[in-house]
């Protein structure tokens, strides 16, 4: 068996030598500019993502924020509300990104996908409040009534937002049964931080922004 392996290796070396020297039936030489040889495989395909991972992150989050801004502005016709919602979403993305190191999560295709999903979760827990805030009418003699409108909008949306947080957390508890630490970090850890931070920013920071500005 060992002699057979040696013979196969010897044939491969001879074939590679003939390819480099231009022999062996028209393979071309290494000095030929038309001859190209690339190493490939799953390892190379996996690590290739790190060449453009930051550009992918900026593109996914940026285009998602642009879509949220456009739709919010279209349906609510309020530039300040659209900007405030996008600021909240961007804050959640930065906070989740900052917590990635605490879970041992690196920036790769999995975490970038989760950060893009965080845009949707942050929108879910913020845009409903902004819609409720915009729907509160001004009382007679009020100039803006932003503080009162923020309080009424929060009192009407707080229960629903809390139920959304609780059900979302319950939905990912089964991930803890997975035997892989990778699944715990990249999915349970990131999703839990995503839900909690989106909830806190949506029911604490956003009402303050609406009341002040």
PDB file of C-alpha atoms in Angstrom:
ATOM      1  CA  UNK A   1       0.000   0.000   0.000  1.00  0.00           C
ATOM      2  CA  UNK A   2       2.820   2.418   0.843  1.00  0.00           C
ATOM      3  CA  UNK A   3       4.578   1.661  -2.439  1.00  0.00           C
ATOM      4  CA  UNK A   4       1.358   2.382  -4.303  1.00  0.00           C
ATOM      5  CA  UNK A   5       1.045   5.753  -2.556  1.00  0.00           C
ATOM      6  CA  UNK A   6       4.650   6.556  -3.474  1.00  0.00           C
ATOM      7  CA  UNK A   7       3.997   5.704  -7.122  1.00  0.00           C
ATOM      8  CA  UNK A   8       0.912   7.945  -7.184  1.00  0.00           C
ATOM      9  CA  UNK A   9       2.852  10.802  -5.613  1.00  0.00           C
ATOM     10  CA  UNK A  10       5.643  10.349  -8.114  1.00  0.00           C
ATOM     11  CA  UNK A  11       3.201  10.519 -11.014  1.00  0.00           C
ATOM     12  CA  UNK A  12       1.642  13.656  -9.599  1.00  0.00           C
ATOM     13  CA  UNK A  13       5.048  15.309  -9.257  1.00  0.00           C
ATOM     14  CA  UNK A  14       5.973  14.383 -12.831  1.00  0.00           C
ATOM     15  CA  UNK A  15       2.642  15.706 -14.088  1.00  0.00           C
ATOM     16  CA  UNK A  16       3.080  18.969 -12.164  1.00  0.00           C
ATOM     17  CA  UNK A  17       6.631  19.344 -13.515  1.00  0.00           C
ATOM     18  CA  UNK A  18       5.447  18.831 -17.084  1.00  0.00           C
ATOM     19  CA  UNK A  19       2.702  21.421 -16.556  1.00  0.00           C
ATOM     20  CA  UNK A  20       5.226  23.968 -15.323  1.00  0.00           C
ATOM     21  CA  UNK A  21       7.658  23.289 -18.139  1.00  0.00           C
ATOM     22  CA  UNK A  22       4.991  23.514 -20.840  1.00  0.00           C
ATOM     23  CA  UNK A  23       4.850  19.822 -21.676  1.00  0.00           C
ATOM     24  CA  UNK A  24       2.231  17.186 -21.106  1.00  0.00           C
ATOM     25  CA  UNK A  25      -0.135  17.853 -23.954  1.00  0.00           C
ATOM     26  CA  UNK A  26      -0.629  21.600 -24.174  1.00  0.00           C
ATOM     27  CA  UNK A  27      -1.010  22.776 -20.627  1.00  0.00           C
ATOM     28  CA  UNK A  28       0.977  25.994 -21.060  1.00  0.00           C
ATOM     29  CA  UNK A  29       3.933  27.151 -19.010  1.00  0.00           C
ATOM     30  CA  UNK A  30       3.987  29.124 -15.798  1.00  0.00           C
ATOM     31  CA  UNK A  31       5.381  32.121 -17.695  1.00  0.00           C
ATOM     32  CA  UNK A  32       2.423  32.101 -20.079  1.00  0.00           C
ATOM     33  CA  UNK A  33       0.130  35.026 -19.078  1.00  0.00           C
ATOM     34  CA  UNK A  34      -2.920  33.059 -20.240  1.00  0.00           C
ATOM     35  CA  UNK A  35      -2.179  30.267 -17.764  1.00  0.00           C
ATOM     36  CA  UNK A  36      -3.940  30.728 -14.434  1.00  0.00           C
ATOM     37  CA  UNK A  37      -3.896  28.419 -11.455  1.00  0.00           C
ATOM     38  CA  UNK A  38      -5.848  29.128  -8.264  1.00  0.00           C
ATOM     39  CA  UNK A  39      -6.207  27.193  -5.030  1.00  0.00           C
ATOM     40  CA  UNK A  40      -9.815  26.669  -4.073  1.00  0.00           C
ATOM     41  CA  UNK A  41     -11.881  24.828  -1.517  1.00  0.00           C
ATOM     42  CA  UNK A  42     -14.275  25.420   1.374  1.00  0.00           C
ATOM     43  CA  UNK A  43     -11.518  26.946   3.506  1.00  0.00           C
ATOM     44  CA  UNK A  44     -10.720  29.592   0.892  1.00  0.00           C
ATOM     45  CA  UNK A  45     -14.406  30.339   0.299  1.00  0.00           C
ATOM     46  CA  UNK A  46     -14.982  30.765   4.046  1.00  0.00           C
ATOM     47  CA  UNK A  47     -12.108  33.184   4.616  1.00  0.00           C
ATOM     48  CA  UNK A  48     -12.872  35.137   1.450  1.00  0.00           C
ATOM     49  CA  UNK A  49     -15.776  36.794   3.265  1.00  0.00           C
ATOM     50  CA  UNK A  50     -13.349  38.740   5.458  1.00  0.00           C
ATOM     51  CA  UNK A  51     -12.103  40.643   2.412  1.00  0.00           C
ATOM     52  CA  UNK A  52     -15.410  42.502   2.110  1.00  0.00           C
ATOM     53  CA  UNK A  53     -17.207  41.853   5.411  1.00  0.00           C
ATOM     54  CA  UNK A  54     -17.170  45.521   6.470  1.00  0.00           C
ATOM     55  CA  UNK A  55     -18.575  46.643   3.138  1.00  0.00           C
ATOM     56  CA  UNK A  56     -21.315  44.020   3.469  1.00  0.00           C
ATOM     57  CA  UNK A  57     -22.170  45.285   6.945  1.00  0.00           C
ATOM     58  CA  UNK A  58     -22.365  48.917   5.819  1.00  0.00           C
ATOM     59  CA  UNK A  59     -24.463  47.993   2.791  1.00  0.00           C
ATOM     60  CA  UNK A  60     -26.958  45.786   4.648  1.00  0.00           C
ATOM     61  CA  UNK A  61     -27.498  48.154   7.566  1.00  0.00           C
ATOM     62  CA  UNK A  62     -27.381  51.279   5.406  1.00  0.00           C
ATOM     63  CA  UNK A  63     -29.908  50.117   2.826  1.00  0.00           C
ATOM     64  CA  UNK A  64     -32.173  48.772   5.580  1.00  0.00           C
ATOM     65  CA  UNK A  65     -32.110  52.114   7.399  1.00  0.00           C
ATOM     66  CA  UNK A  66     -32.778  53.915   4.141  1.00  0.00           C
ATOM     67  CA  UNK A  67     -35.822  51.729   3.533  1.00  0.00           C
ATOM     68  CA  UNK A  68     -37.149  52.282   7.056  1.00  0.00           C
ATOM     69  CA  UNK A  69     -36.653  56.031   6.727  1.00  0.00           C
ATOM     70  CA  UNK A  70     -38.467  56.177   3.391  1.00  0.00           C
ATOM     71  CA  UNK A  71     -41.453  54.085   4.481  1.00  0.00           C
ATOM     72  CA  UNK A  72     -41.785  55.888   7.825  1.00  0.00           C
ATOM     73  CA  UNK A  73     -41.659  59.275   6.121  1.00  0.00           C
ATOM     74  CA  UNK A  74     -44.165  58.138   3.498  1.00  0.00           C
ATOM     75  CA  UNK A  75     -46.765  56.858   5.952  1.00  0.00           C
ATOM     76  CA  UNK A  76     -46.349  59.396   8.778  1.00  0.00           C
ATOM     77  CA  UNK A  77     -45.384  62.483   6.755  1.00  0.00           C
ATOM     78  CA  UNK A  78     -43.176  63.682   9.594  1.00  0.00           C
ATOM     79  CA  UNK A  79     -39.472  64.167   8.998  1.00  0.00           C
ATOM     80  CA  UNK A  80     -38.630  64.440  12.696  1.00  0.00           C
ATOM     81  CA  UNK A  81     -40.353  61.129  13.487  1.00  0.00           C
ATOM     82  CA  UNK A  82     -38.611  59.341  10.612  1.00  0.00           C
ATOM     83  CA  UNK A  83     -35.221  60.648  11.725  1.00  0.00           C
ATOM     84  CA  UNK A  84     -35.905  59.721  15.375  1.00  0.00           C
ATOM     85  CA  UNK A  85     -36.867  56.153  14.445  1.00  0.00           C
ATOM     86  CA  UNK A  86     -33.692  55.748  12.382  1.00  0.00           C
ATOM     87  CA  UNK A  87     -31.583  57.145  15.224  1.00  0.00           C
ATOM     88  CA  UNK A  88     -33.086  54.578  17.609  1.00  0.00           C
ATOM     89  CA  UNK A  89     -32.444  51.737  15.165  1.00  0.00           C
ATOM     90  CA  UNK A  90     -28.854  52.846  14.617  1.00  0.00           C
ATOM     91  CA  UNK A  91     -28.338  53.055  18.379  1.00  0.00           C
ATOM     92  CA  UNK A  92     -29.549  49.473  18.798  1.00  0.00           C
ATOM     93  CA  UNK A  93     -27.226  48.269  16.029  1.00  0.00           C
ATOM     94  CA  UNK A  94     -24.228  49.941  17.662  1.00  0.00           C
ATOM     95  CA  UNK A  95     -25.137  48.572  21.080  1.00  0.00           C
ATOM     96  CA  UNK A  96     -25.554  45.008  19.808  1.00  0.00           C
ATOM     97  CA  UNK A  97     -22.294  45.354  17.890  1.00  0.00           C
ATOM     98  CA  UNK A  98     -20.551  46.493  21.061  1.00  0.00           C
ATOM     99  CA  UNK A  99     -21.870  43.485  23.008  1.00  0.00           C
ATOM    100  CA  UNK A 100     -20.615  40.973  20.458  1.00  0.00           C
ATOM    101  CA  UNK A 101     -17.232  40.712  22.161  1.00  0.00           C
ATOM    102  CA  UNK A 102     -18.928  39.852  25.472  1.00  0.00           C
ATOM    103  CA  UNK A 103     -20.437  36.750  23.848  1.00  0.00           C
ATOM    104  CA  UNK A 104     -17.249  35.878  21.981  1.00  0.00           C
ATOM    105  CA  UNK A 105     -18.858  36.715  18.639  1.00  0.00           C
ATOM    106  CA  UNK A 106     -16.708  37.845  15.720  1.00  0.00           C
ATOM    107  CA  UNK A 107     -17.706  39.837  12.678  1.00  0.00           C
ATOM    108  CA  UNK A 108     -18.546  37.315   9.978  1.00  0.00           C
ATOM    109  CA  UNK A 109     -21.440  36.330   7.754  1.00  0.00           C
ATOM    110  CA  UNK A 110     -23.491  35.035  10.698  1.00  0.00           C
ATOM    111  CA  UNK A 111     -23.136  38.118  12.890  1.00  0.00           C
ATOM    112  CA  UNK A 112     -23.666  40.502   9.951  1.00  0.00           C
ATOM    113  CA  UNK A 113     -26.921  38.713   9.147  1.00  0.00           C
ATOM    114  CA  UNK A 114     -27.999  39.039  12.779  1.00  0.00           C
ATOM    115  CA  UNK A 115     -27.187  42.751  12.766  1.00  0.00           C
ATOM    116  CA  UNK A 116     -29.331  43.166   9.665  1.00  0.00           C
ATOM    117  CA  UNK A 117     -32.155  41.363  11.476  1.00  0.00           C
ATOM    118  CA  UNK A 118     -31.694  43.760  14.386  1.00  0.00           C
ATOM    119  CA  UNK A 119     -32.875  46.542  12.091  1.00  0.00           C
ATOM    120  CA  UNK A 120     -36.218  44.779  11.681  1.00  0.00           C
ATOM    121  CA  UNK A 121     -36.603  44.060  15.393  1.00  0.00           C
ATOM    122  CA  UNK A 122     -35.737  47.647  16.302  1.00  0.00           C
ATOM    123  CA  UNK A 123     -38.273  48.893  13.786  1.00  0.00           C
ATOM    124  CA  UNK A 124     -40.933  46.644  15.300  1.00  0.00           C
ATOM    125  CA  UNK A 125     -40.350  48.064  18.783  1.00  0.00           C
ATOM    126  CA  UNK A 126     -40.105  51.725  17.812  1.00  0.00           C
ATOM    127  CA  UNK A 127     -42.219  52.562  14.778  1.00  0.00           C
ATOM    128  CA  UNK A 128     -45.500  51.638  16.496  1.00  0.00           C
ATOM    129  CA  UNK A 129     -44.817  54.152  19.232  1.00  0.00           C
ATOM    130  CA  UNK A 130     -43.996  56.845  16.699  1.00  0.00           C
ATOM    131  CA  UNK A 131     -47.251  56.105  14.886  1.00  0.00           C
ATOM    132  CA  UNK A 132     -49.187  56.347  18.165  1.00  0.00           C
ATOM    133  CA  UNK A 133     -47.398  59.595  18.975  1.00  0.00           C
ATOM    134  CA  UNK A 134     -48.242  61.107  15.580  1.00  0.00           C
ATOM    135  CA  UNK A 135     -51.880  60.085  15.966  1.00  0.00           C
ATOM    136  CA  UNK A 136     -52.408  62.003  19.214  1.00  0.00           C
ATOM    137  CA  UNK A 137     -54.263  65.239  18.406  1.00  0.00           C
ATOM    138  CA  UNK A 138     -53.359  68.609  19.814  1.00  0.00           C
ATOM    139  CA  UNK A 139     -55.612  69.997  22.514  1.00  0.00           C
ATOM    140  CA  UNK A 140     -57.097  73.517  22.135  1.00  0.00           C
ATOM    141  CA  UNK A 141     -54.458  76.120  22.914  1.00  0.00           C
ATOM    142  CA  UNK A 142     -51.522  73.715  22.691  1.00  0.00           C
ATOM    143  CA  UNK A 143     -48.555  74.627  20.525  1.00  0.00           C
ATOM    144  CA  UNK A 144     -47.025  71.168  20.255  1.00  0.00           C
ATOM    145  CA  UNK A 145     -48.042  69.159  23.331  1.00  0.00           C
ATOM    146  CA  UNK A 146     -45.125  66.813  22.732  1.00  0.00           C
ATOM    147  CA  UNK A 147     -44.715  65.783  26.366  1.00  0.00           C
ATOM    148  CA  UNK A 148     -48.391  64.931  26.794  1.00  0.00           C
ATOM    149  CA  UNK A 149     -48.531  63.112  23.468  1.00  0.00           C
ATOM    150  CA  UNK A 150     -45.427  61.085  24.349  1.00  0.00           C
ATOM    151  CA  UNK A 151     -46.913  60.053  27.702  1.00  0.00           C
ATOM    152  CA  UNK A 152     -50.231  59.040  26.149  1.00  0.00           C
ATOM    153  CA  UNK A 153     -48.542  57.153  23.321  1.00  0.00           C
ATOM    154  CA  UNK A 154     -46.309  55.292  25.769  1.00  0.00           C
ATOM    155  CA  UNK A 155     -49.212  54.405  28.054  1.00  0.00           C
ATOM    156  CA  UNK A 156     -51.064  52.972  25.081  1.00  0.00           C
ATOM    157  CA  UNK A 157     -48.131  51.019  23.624  1.00  0.00           C
ATOM    158  CA  UNK A 158     -46.168  49.881  26.689  1.00  0.00           C
ATOM    159  CA  UNK A 159     -48.220  46.748  27.325  1.00  0.00           C
ATOM    160  CA  UNK A 160     -48.056  45.592  23.718  1.00  0.00           C
ATOM    161  CA  UNK A 161     -44.319  46.279  23.504  1.00  0.00           C
ATOM    162  CA  UNK A 162     -43.701  44.345  26.718  1.00  0.00           C
ATOM    163  CA  UNK A 163     -45.719  41.383  25.446  1.00  0.00           C
ATOM    164  CA  UNK A 164     -43.689  41.467  22.250  1.00  0.00           C
ATOM    165  CA  UNK A 165     -40.440  41.354  24.216  1.00  0.00           C
ATOM    166  CA  UNK A 166     -41.565  38.474  26.420  1.00  0.00           C
ATOM    167  CA  UNK A 167     -42.846  36.338  23.543  1.00  0.00           C
ATOM    168  CA  UNK A 168     -39.700  36.997  21.513  1.00  0.00           C
ATOM    169  CA  UNK A 169     -37.466  35.899  24.389  1.00  0.00           C
ATOM    170  CA  UNK A 170     -39.590  32.796  24.981  1.00  0.00           C
ATOM    171  CA  UNK A 171     -39.285  31.925  21.291  1.00  0.00           C
ATOM    172  CA  UNK A 172     -35.474  31.671  21.471  1.00  0.00           C
ATOM    173  CA  UNK A 173     -35.168  29.759  24.744  1.00  0.00           C
ATOM    174  CA  UNK A 174     -35.112  26.435  22.891  1.00  0.00           C
ATOM    175  CA  UNK A 175     -31.787  27.502  21.341  1.00  0.00           C
ATOM    176  CA  UNK A 176     -30.166  26.854  24.736  1.00  0.00           C
ATOM    177  CA  UNK A 177     -30.830  23.137  24.270  1.00  0.00           C
ATOM    178  CA  UNK A 178     -28.386  23.036  21.353  1.00  0.00           C
ATOM    179  CA  UNK A 179     -25.092  21.332  22.293  1.00  0.00           C
ATOM    180  CA  UNK A 180     -22.990  23.835  20.327  1.00  0.00           C
ATOM    181  CA  UNK A 181     -21.505  26.910  21.991  1.00  0.00           C
ATOM    182  CA  UNK A 182     -21.495  28.566  18.566  1.00  0.00           C
ATOM    183  CA  UNK A 183     -25.310  28.469  18.482  1.00  0.00           C
ATOM    184  CA  UNK A 184     -25.544  29.847  22.024  1.00  0.00           C
ATOM    185  CA  UNK A 185     -23.313  32.819  21.222  1.00  0.00           C
ATOM    186  CA  UNK A 186     -24.324  33.723  17.685  1.00  0.00           C
ATOM    187  CA  UNK A 187     -28.042  33.123  18.038  1.00  0.00           C
ATOM    188  CA  UNK A 188     -29.249  33.112  21.633  1.00  0.00           C
ATOM    189  CA  UNK A 189     -26.756  35.723  22.833  1.00  0.00           C
ATOM    190  CA  UNK A 190     -27.139  38.105  19.920  1.00  0.00           C
ATOM    191  CA  UNK A 191     -30.907  37.664  19.681  1.00  0.00           C
ATOM    192  CA  UNK A 192     -31.425  38.211  23.408  1.00  0.00           C
ATOM    193  CA  UNK A 193     -29.348  41.392  23.408  1.00  0.00           C
ATOM    194  CA  UNK A 194     -31.124  42.505  20.241  1.00  0.00           C
ATOM    195  CA  UNK A 195     -34.596  42.106  21.774  1.00  0.00           C
ATOM    196  CA  UNK A 196     -33.769  43.687  25.128  1.00  0.00           C
ATOM    197  CA  UNK A 197     -31.899  46.657  23.663  1.00  0.00           C
ATOM    198  CA  UNK A 198     -34.573  47.284  21.038  1.00  0.00           C
ATOM    199  CA  UNK A 199     -37.218  47.247  23.785  1.00  0.00           C
ATOM    200  CA  UNK A 200     -35.301  49.601  26.088  1.00  0.00           C
ATOM    201  CA  UNK A 201     -34.514  52.062  23.313  1.00  0.00           C
ATOM    202  CA  UNK A 202     -38.068  51.913  22.012  1.00  0.00           C
ATOM    203  CA  UNK A 203     -39.862  52.505  25.314  1.00  0.00           C
ATOM    204  CA  UNK A 204     -37.283  54.645  27.144  1.00  0.00           C
ATOM    205  CA  UNK A 205     -35.119  56.612  24.742  1.00  0.00           C
ATOM    206  CA  UNK A 206     -37.606  57.171  21.924  1.00  0.00           C
ATOM    207  CA  UNK A 207     -40.346  58.700  24.136  1.00  0.00           C
ATOM    208  CA  UNK A 208     -37.749  61.073  25.614  1.00  0.00           C
ATOM    209  CA  UNK A 209     -36.667  62.134  22.138  1.00  0.00           C
ATOM    210  CA  UNK A 210     -40.270  62.666  21.104  1.00  0.00           C
ATOM    211  CA  UNK A 211     -41.026  64.716  24.227  1.00  0.00           C
ATOM    212  CA  UNK A 212     -37.974  66.940  23.834  1.00  0.00           C
ATOM    213  CA  UNK A 213     -37.726  67.436  20.081  1.00  0.00           C
TER     214      UNK A 213
END
